C-alpha cells in the first residue's frame, strides 16, 4: 500500500477517533445523571486518576474535569491514529468489509482499554462493587467507540 493510502488511514483514524470520542462522551454525559452521578463524572474520574498516577512519582498535578477532558481526547485521538495506521499497514487487518471493520474496531478498543479501565479502581482505591458497576458501563461505551 502506498504512502498516500497510509496518510489517508492516519487522517481517517484521527477523525474517527475524535468523532467516536465525542459520541461516547455525549452518551455518557446523558446517561450518568440517570445513574446518580454528575454528567461530567467520567471526566472527573479520568482527571483524578491521572493526577493520582503522577502523584506516585512525586508530581503534583491538579485532577478533575479539565484534566480528564484533555486526557480523554488525547487518548481518543491516539487510539484512532494507531488503528488507522494498523489497518493500512498490516494486510491481515485491511478493512475490506463493514463486518470486519466493526469487529476489529470493537476488539481493538476493548483490548486497548483494559489498562486504562483498571487504573481508576487501583489509584482511586474503589471498592470491588463500585469498580464492577463502572466496568460494565464503560465496557459498553468503549464497544460503541469501536463500532464508530
PDB file of C-alpha atoms in Angstrom, residues 34-128:
ATOM      1  CA  UNK A  34     -29.763   8.812  35.419  1.00  0.00           C
ATOM      2  CA  UNK A  35     -27.267   6.696  37.349  1.00  0.00           C
ATOM      3  CA  UNK A  36     -26.991   9.260  40.142  1.00  0.00           C
ATOM      4  CA  UNK A  37     -23.676  10.751  39.031  1.00  0.00           C
ATOM      5  CA  UNK A  38     -22.863  14.197  37.657  1.00  0.00           C
ATOM      6  CA  UNK A  39     -22.794  14.476  33.861  1.00  0.00           C
ATOM      7  CA  UNK A  40     -19.075  15.245  33.908  1.00  0.00           C
ATOM      8  CA  UNK A  41     -18.304  12.417  36.338  1.00  0.00           C
ATOM      9  CA  UNK A  42     -16.421  10.386  33.726  1.00  0.00           C
ATOM     10  CA  UNK A  43     -14.038  13.267  33.078  1.00  0.00           C
ATOM     11  CA  UNK A  44     -13.574  13.772  36.798  1.00  0.00           C
ATOM     12  CA  UNK A  45     -12.615  10.108  37.229  1.00  0.00           C
ATOM     13  CA  UNK A  46     -10.115  10.323  34.377  1.00  0.00           C
ATOM     14  CA  UNK A  47      -8.570  13.562  35.665  1.00  0.00           C
ATOM     15  CA  UNK A  48      -8.338  12.333  39.246  1.00  0.00           C
ATOM     16  CA  UNK A  49      -6.797   9.045  38.084  1.00  0.00           C
ATOM     17  CA  UNK A  50      -4.157  10.842  36.019  1.00  0.00           C
ATOM     18  CA  UNK A  51      -3.370  13.158  38.946  1.00  0.00           C
ATOM     19  CA  UNK A  52      -3.127  10.130  41.252  1.00  0.00           C
ATOM     20  CA  UNK A  53      -0.823   8.383  38.785  1.00  0.00           C
ATOM     21  CA  UNK A  54       1.530  11.380  38.639  1.00  0.00           C
ATOM     22  CA  UNK A  55       1.490  11.659  42.430  1.00  0.00           C
ATOM     23  CA  UNK A  56       3.057   8.184  42.566  1.00  0.00           C
ATOM     24  CA  UNK A  57       6.149   9.848  41.104  1.00  0.00           C
ATOM     25  CA  UNK A  58       6.019  12.866  43.419  1.00  0.00           C
ATOM     26  CA  UNK A  59       4.482  15.155  40.808  1.00  0.00           C
ATOM     27  CA  UNK A  60       1.650  17.412  41.929  1.00  0.00           C
ATOM     28  CA  UNK A  61      -0.982  17.678  39.173  1.00  0.00           C
ATOM     29  CA  UNK A  62      -4.470  19.053  39.648  1.00  0.00           C
ATOM     30  CA  UNK A  63      -7.030  16.426  38.658  1.00  0.00           C
ATOM     31  CA  UNK A  64     -10.710  16.881  37.979  1.00  0.00           C
ATOM     32  CA  UNK A  65     -12.755  17.581  34.890  1.00  0.00           C
ATOM     33  CA  UNK A  66     -10.389  19.816  32.855  1.00  0.00           C
ATOM     34  CA  UNK A  67      -7.518  17.336  33.007  1.00  0.00           C
ATOM     35  CA  UNK A  68      -9.943  14.487  32.344  1.00  0.00           C
ATOM     36  CA  UNK A  69     -11.272  16.130  29.181  1.00  0.00           C
ATOM     37  CA  UNK A  70      -7.777  16.766  27.821  1.00  0.00           C
ATOM     38  CA  UNK A  71      -6.534  13.244  28.564  1.00  0.00           C
ATOM     39  CA  UNK A  72      -9.707  11.577  27.249  1.00  0.00           C
ATOM     40  CA  UNK A  73      -9.469  13.385  23.912  1.00  0.00           C
ATOM     41  CA  UNK A  74      -5.727  12.798  23.598  1.00  0.00           C
ATOM     42  CA  UNK A  75      -6.302   9.080  24.154  1.00  0.00           C
ATOM     43  CA  UNK A  76      -9.194   9.102  21.653  1.00  0.00           C
ATOM     44  CA  UNK A  77      -7.014  10.780  19.017  1.00  0.00           C
ATOM     45  CA  UNK A  78      -4.091   8.456  19.685  1.00  0.00           C
ATOM     46  CA  UNK A  79      -6.147   5.254  19.578  1.00  0.00           C
ATOM     47  CA  UNK A  80      -7.809   6.391  16.354  1.00  0.00           C
ATOM     48  CA  UNK A  81      -4.471   7.131  14.693  1.00  0.00           C
ATOM     49  CA  UNK A  82      -2.973   3.810  15.825  1.00  0.00           C
ATOM     50  CA  UNK A  83      -5.979   1.911  14.472  1.00  0.00           C
ATOM     51  CA  UNK A  84      -5.827   3.837  11.180  1.00  0.00           C
ATOM     52  CA  UNK A  85      -2.115   3.073  10.876  1.00  0.00           C
ATOM     53  CA  UNK A  86      -2.598  -0.621  11.676  1.00  0.00           C
ATOM     54  CA  UNK A  87      -5.364  -1.239   9.160  1.00  0.00           C
ATOM     55  CA  UNK A  88      -3.403   0.447   6.359  1.00  0.00           C
ATOM     56  CA  UNK A  89      -0.047  -1.204   7.115  1.00  0.00           C
ATOM     57  CA  UNK A  90      -0.968  -4.770   8.064  1.00  0.00           C
ATOM     58  CA  UNK A  91      -2.589  -6.722   5.240  1.00  0.00           C
ATOM     59  CA  UNK A  92      -4.491  -9.097   7.547  1.00  0.00           C
ATOM     60  CA  UNK A  93      -6.190  -6.097   9.200  1.00  0.00           C
ATOM     61  CA  UNK A  94      -7.229  -4.397   5.966  1.00  0.00           C
ATOM     62  CA  UNK A  95     -10.852  -3.319   6.323  1.00  0.00           C
ATOM     63  CA  UNK A  96     -12.460  -4.937   3.306  1.00  0.00           C
ATOM     64  CA  UNK A  97     -15.943  -5.223   4.815  1.00  0.00           C
ATOM     65  CA  UNK A  98     -18.125  -3.378   7.297  1.00  0.00           C
ATOM     66  CA  UNK A  99     -18.382  -6.529   9.430  1.00  0.00           C
ATOM     67  CA  UNK A 100     -14.612  -6.863   9.677  1.00  0.00           C
ATOM     68  CA  UNK A 101     -14.213  -3.163  10.461  1.00  0.00           C
ATOM     69  CA  UNK A 102     -16.779  -3.249  13.258  1.00  0.00           C
ATOM     70  CA  UNK A 103     -15.375  -6.476  14.699  1.00  0.00           C
ATOM     71  CA  UNK A 104     -11.778  -5.272  14.636  1.00  0.00           C
ATOM     72  CA  UNK A 105     -12.799  -1.869  15.980  1.00  0.00           C
ATOM     73  CA  UNK A 106     -14.570  -3.361  18.983  1.00  0.00           C
ATOM     74  CA  UNK A 107     -11.818  -5.909  19.670  1.00  0.00           C
ATOM     75  CA  UNK A 108      -9.087  -3.273  19.378  1.00  0.00           C
ATOM     76  CA  UNK A 109     -10.896  -0.803  21.615  1.00  0.00           C
ATOM     77  CA  UNK A 110     -11.705  -3.292  24.352  1.00  0.00           C
ATOM     78  CA  UNK A 111      -8.152  -4.672  24.433  1.00  0.00           C
ATOM     79  CA  UNK A 112      -6.557  -1.218  24.429  1.00  0.00           C
ATOM     80  CA  UNK A 113      -8.991  -0.030  27.125  1.00  0.00           C
ATOM     81  CA  UNK A 114      -8.158  -2.718  29.686  1.00  0.00           C
ATOM     82  CA  UNK A 115      -5.112  -0.943  31.179  1.00  0.00           C
ATOM     83  CA  UNK A 116      -6.998   2.339  31.186  1.00  0.00           C
ATOM     84  CA  UNK A 117     -10.047   0.859  32.910  1.00  0.00           C
ATOM     85  CA  UNK A 118      -8.141  -0.896  35.687  1.00  0.00           C
ATOM     86  CA  UNK A 119      -6.242   2.223  36.742  1.00  0.00           C
ATOM     87  CA  UNK A 120      -9.084   4.191  38.428  1.00  0.00           C
ATOM     88  CA  UNK A 121     -10.098   1.429  40.875  1.00  0.00           C
ATOM     89  CA  UNK A 122      -6.471   0.905  41.855  1.00  0.00           C
ATOM     90  CA  UNK A 123      -5.322   4.519  42.050  1.00  0.00           C
ATOM     91  CA  UNK A 124      -8.573   5.920  43.492  1.00  0.00           C
ATOM     92  CA  UNK A 125      -8.995   2.912  45.826  1.00  0.00           C
ATOM     93  CA  UNK A 126     -12.531   1.939  44.808  1.00  0.00           C
ATOM     94  CA  UNK A 127     -14.496  -0.920  46.323  1.00  0.00           C
ATOM     95  CA  UNK A 128     -14.962  -4.028  44.204  1.00  0.00           C
TER      96      UNK A 128
END
